mmCIF file of C-alpha atoms in Angstrom:
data_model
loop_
_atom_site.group_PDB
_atom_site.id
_atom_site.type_symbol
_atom_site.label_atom_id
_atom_site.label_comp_id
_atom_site.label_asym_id
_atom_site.label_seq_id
_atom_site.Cartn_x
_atom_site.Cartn_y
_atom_site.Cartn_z
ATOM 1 C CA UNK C 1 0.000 0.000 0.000
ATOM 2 C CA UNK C 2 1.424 3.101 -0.645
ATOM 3 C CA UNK C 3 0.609 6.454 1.629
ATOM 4 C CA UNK C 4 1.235 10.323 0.758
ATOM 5 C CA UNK C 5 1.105 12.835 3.206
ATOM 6 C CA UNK C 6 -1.564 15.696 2.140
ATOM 7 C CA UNK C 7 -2.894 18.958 3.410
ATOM 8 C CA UNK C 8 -6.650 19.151 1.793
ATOM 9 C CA UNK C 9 -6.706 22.077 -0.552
ATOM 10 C CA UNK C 10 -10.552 21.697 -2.180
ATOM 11 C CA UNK C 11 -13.335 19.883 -0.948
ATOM 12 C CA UNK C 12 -16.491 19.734 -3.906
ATOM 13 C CA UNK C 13 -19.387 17.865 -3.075
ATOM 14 C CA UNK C 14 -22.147 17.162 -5.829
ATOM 15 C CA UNK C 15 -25.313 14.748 -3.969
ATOM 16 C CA UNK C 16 -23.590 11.718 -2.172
ATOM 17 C CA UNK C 17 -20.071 11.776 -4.694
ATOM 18 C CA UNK C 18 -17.113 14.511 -2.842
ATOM 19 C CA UNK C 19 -13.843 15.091 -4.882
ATOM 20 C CA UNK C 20 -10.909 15.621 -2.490
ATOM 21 C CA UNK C 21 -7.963 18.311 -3.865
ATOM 22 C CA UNK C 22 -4.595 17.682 -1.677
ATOM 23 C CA UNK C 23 -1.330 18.821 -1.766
ATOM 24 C CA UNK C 24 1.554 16.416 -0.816
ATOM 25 C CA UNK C 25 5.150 18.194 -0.482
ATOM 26 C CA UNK C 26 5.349 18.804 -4.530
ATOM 27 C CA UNK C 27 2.386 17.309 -6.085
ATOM 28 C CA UNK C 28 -1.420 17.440 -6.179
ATOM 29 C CA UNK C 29 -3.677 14.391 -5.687
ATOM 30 C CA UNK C 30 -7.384 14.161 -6.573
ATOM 31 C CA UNK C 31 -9.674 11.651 -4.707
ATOM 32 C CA UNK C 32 -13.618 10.870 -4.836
ATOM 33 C CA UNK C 33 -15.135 9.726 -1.985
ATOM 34 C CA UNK C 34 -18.752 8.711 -1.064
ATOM 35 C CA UNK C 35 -19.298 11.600 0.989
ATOM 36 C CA UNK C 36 -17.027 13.999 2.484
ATOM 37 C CA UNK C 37 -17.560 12.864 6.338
ATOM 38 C CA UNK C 38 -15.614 16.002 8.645
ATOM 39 C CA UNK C 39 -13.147 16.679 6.164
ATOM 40 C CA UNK C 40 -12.136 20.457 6.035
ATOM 41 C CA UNK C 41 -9.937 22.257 4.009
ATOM 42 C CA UNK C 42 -6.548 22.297 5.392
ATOM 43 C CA UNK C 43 -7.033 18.640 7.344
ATOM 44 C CA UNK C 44 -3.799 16.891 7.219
ATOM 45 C CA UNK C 45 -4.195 13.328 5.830
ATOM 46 C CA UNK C 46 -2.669 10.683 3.725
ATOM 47 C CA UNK C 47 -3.624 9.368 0.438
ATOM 48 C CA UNK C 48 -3.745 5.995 0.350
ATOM 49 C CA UNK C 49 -3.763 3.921 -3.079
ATOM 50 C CA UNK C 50 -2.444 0.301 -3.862
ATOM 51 C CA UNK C 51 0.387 -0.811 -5.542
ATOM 52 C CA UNK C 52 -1.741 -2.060 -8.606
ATOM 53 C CA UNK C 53 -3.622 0.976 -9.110
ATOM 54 C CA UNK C 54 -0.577 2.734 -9.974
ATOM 55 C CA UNK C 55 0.144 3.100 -13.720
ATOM 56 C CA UNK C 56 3.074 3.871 -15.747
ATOM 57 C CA UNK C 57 4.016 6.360 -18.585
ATOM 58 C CA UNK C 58 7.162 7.007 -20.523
ATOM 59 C CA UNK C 59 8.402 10.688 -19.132
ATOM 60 C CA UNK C 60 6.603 12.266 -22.403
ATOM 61 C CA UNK C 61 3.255 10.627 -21.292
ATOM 62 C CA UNK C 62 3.111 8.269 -24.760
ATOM 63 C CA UNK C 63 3.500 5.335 -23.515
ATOM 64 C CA UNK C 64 1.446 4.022 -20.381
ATOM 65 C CA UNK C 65 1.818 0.765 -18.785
ATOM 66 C CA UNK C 66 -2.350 -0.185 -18.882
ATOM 67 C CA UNK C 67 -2.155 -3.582 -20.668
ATOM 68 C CA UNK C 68 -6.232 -2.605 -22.742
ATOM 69 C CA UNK C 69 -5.511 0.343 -24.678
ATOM 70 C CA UNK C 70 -8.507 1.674 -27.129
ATOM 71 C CA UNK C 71 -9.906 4.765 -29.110
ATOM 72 C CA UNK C 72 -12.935 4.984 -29.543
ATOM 73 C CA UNK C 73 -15.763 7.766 -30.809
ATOM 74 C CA UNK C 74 -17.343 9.795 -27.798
ATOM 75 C CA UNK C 75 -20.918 9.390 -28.159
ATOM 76 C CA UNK C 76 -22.032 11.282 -24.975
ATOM 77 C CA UNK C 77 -20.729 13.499 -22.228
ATOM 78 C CA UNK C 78 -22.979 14.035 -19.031
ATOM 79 C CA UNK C 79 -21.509 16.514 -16.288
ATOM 80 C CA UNK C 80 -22.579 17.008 -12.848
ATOM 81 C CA UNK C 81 -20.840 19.606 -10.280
ATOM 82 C CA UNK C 82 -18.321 16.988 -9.706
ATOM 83 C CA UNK C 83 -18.331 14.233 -11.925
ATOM 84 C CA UNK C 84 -18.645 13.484 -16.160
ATOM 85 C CA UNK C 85 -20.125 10.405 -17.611
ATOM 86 C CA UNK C 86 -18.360 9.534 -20.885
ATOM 87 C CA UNK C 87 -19.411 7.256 -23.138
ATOM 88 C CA UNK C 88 -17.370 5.499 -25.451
ATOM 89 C CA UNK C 89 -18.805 3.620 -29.315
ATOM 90 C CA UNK C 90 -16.805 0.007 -29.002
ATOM 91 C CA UNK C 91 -17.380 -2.776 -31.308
ATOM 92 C CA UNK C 92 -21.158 -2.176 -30.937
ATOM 93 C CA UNK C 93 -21.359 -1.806 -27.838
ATOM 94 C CA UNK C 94 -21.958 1.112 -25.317
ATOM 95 C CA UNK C 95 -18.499 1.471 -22.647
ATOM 96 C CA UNK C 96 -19.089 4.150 -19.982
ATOM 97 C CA UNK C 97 -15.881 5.965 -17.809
ATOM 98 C CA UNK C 98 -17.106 7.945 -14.984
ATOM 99 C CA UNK C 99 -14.196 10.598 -14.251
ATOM 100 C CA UNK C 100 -13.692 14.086 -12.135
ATOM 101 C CA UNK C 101 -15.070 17.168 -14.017
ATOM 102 C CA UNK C 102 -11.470 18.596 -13.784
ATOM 103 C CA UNK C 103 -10.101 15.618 -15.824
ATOM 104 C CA UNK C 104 -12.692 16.179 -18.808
ATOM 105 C CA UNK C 105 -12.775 20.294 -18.994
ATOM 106 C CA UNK C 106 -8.254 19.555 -18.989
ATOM 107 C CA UNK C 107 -8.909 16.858 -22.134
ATOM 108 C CA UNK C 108 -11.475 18.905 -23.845
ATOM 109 C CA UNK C 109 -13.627 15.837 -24.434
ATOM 110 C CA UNK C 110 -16.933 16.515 -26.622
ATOM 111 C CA UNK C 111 -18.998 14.411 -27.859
ATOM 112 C CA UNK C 112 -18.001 13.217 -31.567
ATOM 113 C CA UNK C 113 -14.470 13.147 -30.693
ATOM 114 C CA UNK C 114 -12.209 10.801 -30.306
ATOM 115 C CA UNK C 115 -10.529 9.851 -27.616
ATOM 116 C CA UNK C 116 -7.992 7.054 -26.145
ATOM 117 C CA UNK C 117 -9.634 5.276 -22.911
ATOM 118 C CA UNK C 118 -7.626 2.508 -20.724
ATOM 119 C CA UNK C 119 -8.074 -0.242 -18.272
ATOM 120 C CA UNK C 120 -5.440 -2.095 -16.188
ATOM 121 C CA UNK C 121 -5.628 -5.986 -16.355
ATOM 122 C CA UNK C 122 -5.618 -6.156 -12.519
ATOM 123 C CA UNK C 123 -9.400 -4.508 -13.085
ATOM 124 C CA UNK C 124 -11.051 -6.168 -15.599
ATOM 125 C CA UNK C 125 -13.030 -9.409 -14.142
ATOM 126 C CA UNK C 126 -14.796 -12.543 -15.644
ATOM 127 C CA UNK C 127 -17.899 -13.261 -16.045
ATOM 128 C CA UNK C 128 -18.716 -17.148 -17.275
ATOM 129 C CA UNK C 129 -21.657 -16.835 -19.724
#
């Protein structure tokens, strides 16, 4: 498990969903949480993520070590206060990502375009059918 000392810079809460700005020493971290319980702006904490969740990119950012790699057409994008609902065209079928506001305004995703999504092997599961 790794664990990041933080200072909370932003707290934004949309409903029950809460996205979490903190600073570590020289770096920012983002989390969503179910709801924001007594955090407050300024709360020292650490930010907590697992050794699998962490991906890897050449120093340029054009490589990236997620094994299921696509681009696909954007056929919608839904956004909250806090949150956008993307939703990807793949081999006839409908793939959603749920990601922060922040992340979609900074990749200028609209709908029509299109846009490079990933998943890590360590999250995809089976289903016997």
């Amino acid at each position: 498990m790794n664990k990041v000392p933080c200072v909370i810079g932003e707290i934004i809460s949309d409903e029950q969903i809460t996205l979490v700005s903190m600073n570590s020493k020289q770096h920012s971290f983002m989390a969503m949480v179910l709801n924001n319980g007594n955090l407050e702006l300024g709360m020292k904490v650490n930010a907590i993520f697992k050794e699998s969740e962490v991906m890897i990119c050449d120093r340029f950012y054009s490589k990236i070590s997620a094994r299921n790699r696509f681009v696909c057409k954007v056929l919608s994008v839904n956004k909250t206060k806090t949150l956008a609902r993307i939703v990807f065209e793949f081999e006839e079928l409908k793939i959603t990502s749920l990601i922060t506001i922040q992340a979609c305004d900074e990749l200028e995703i609209f709908e029509g375009g299109i846009f490079g999504w990933f998943v890590k092997s360590s999250e995809v599961m089976l289903e016997y059918v």
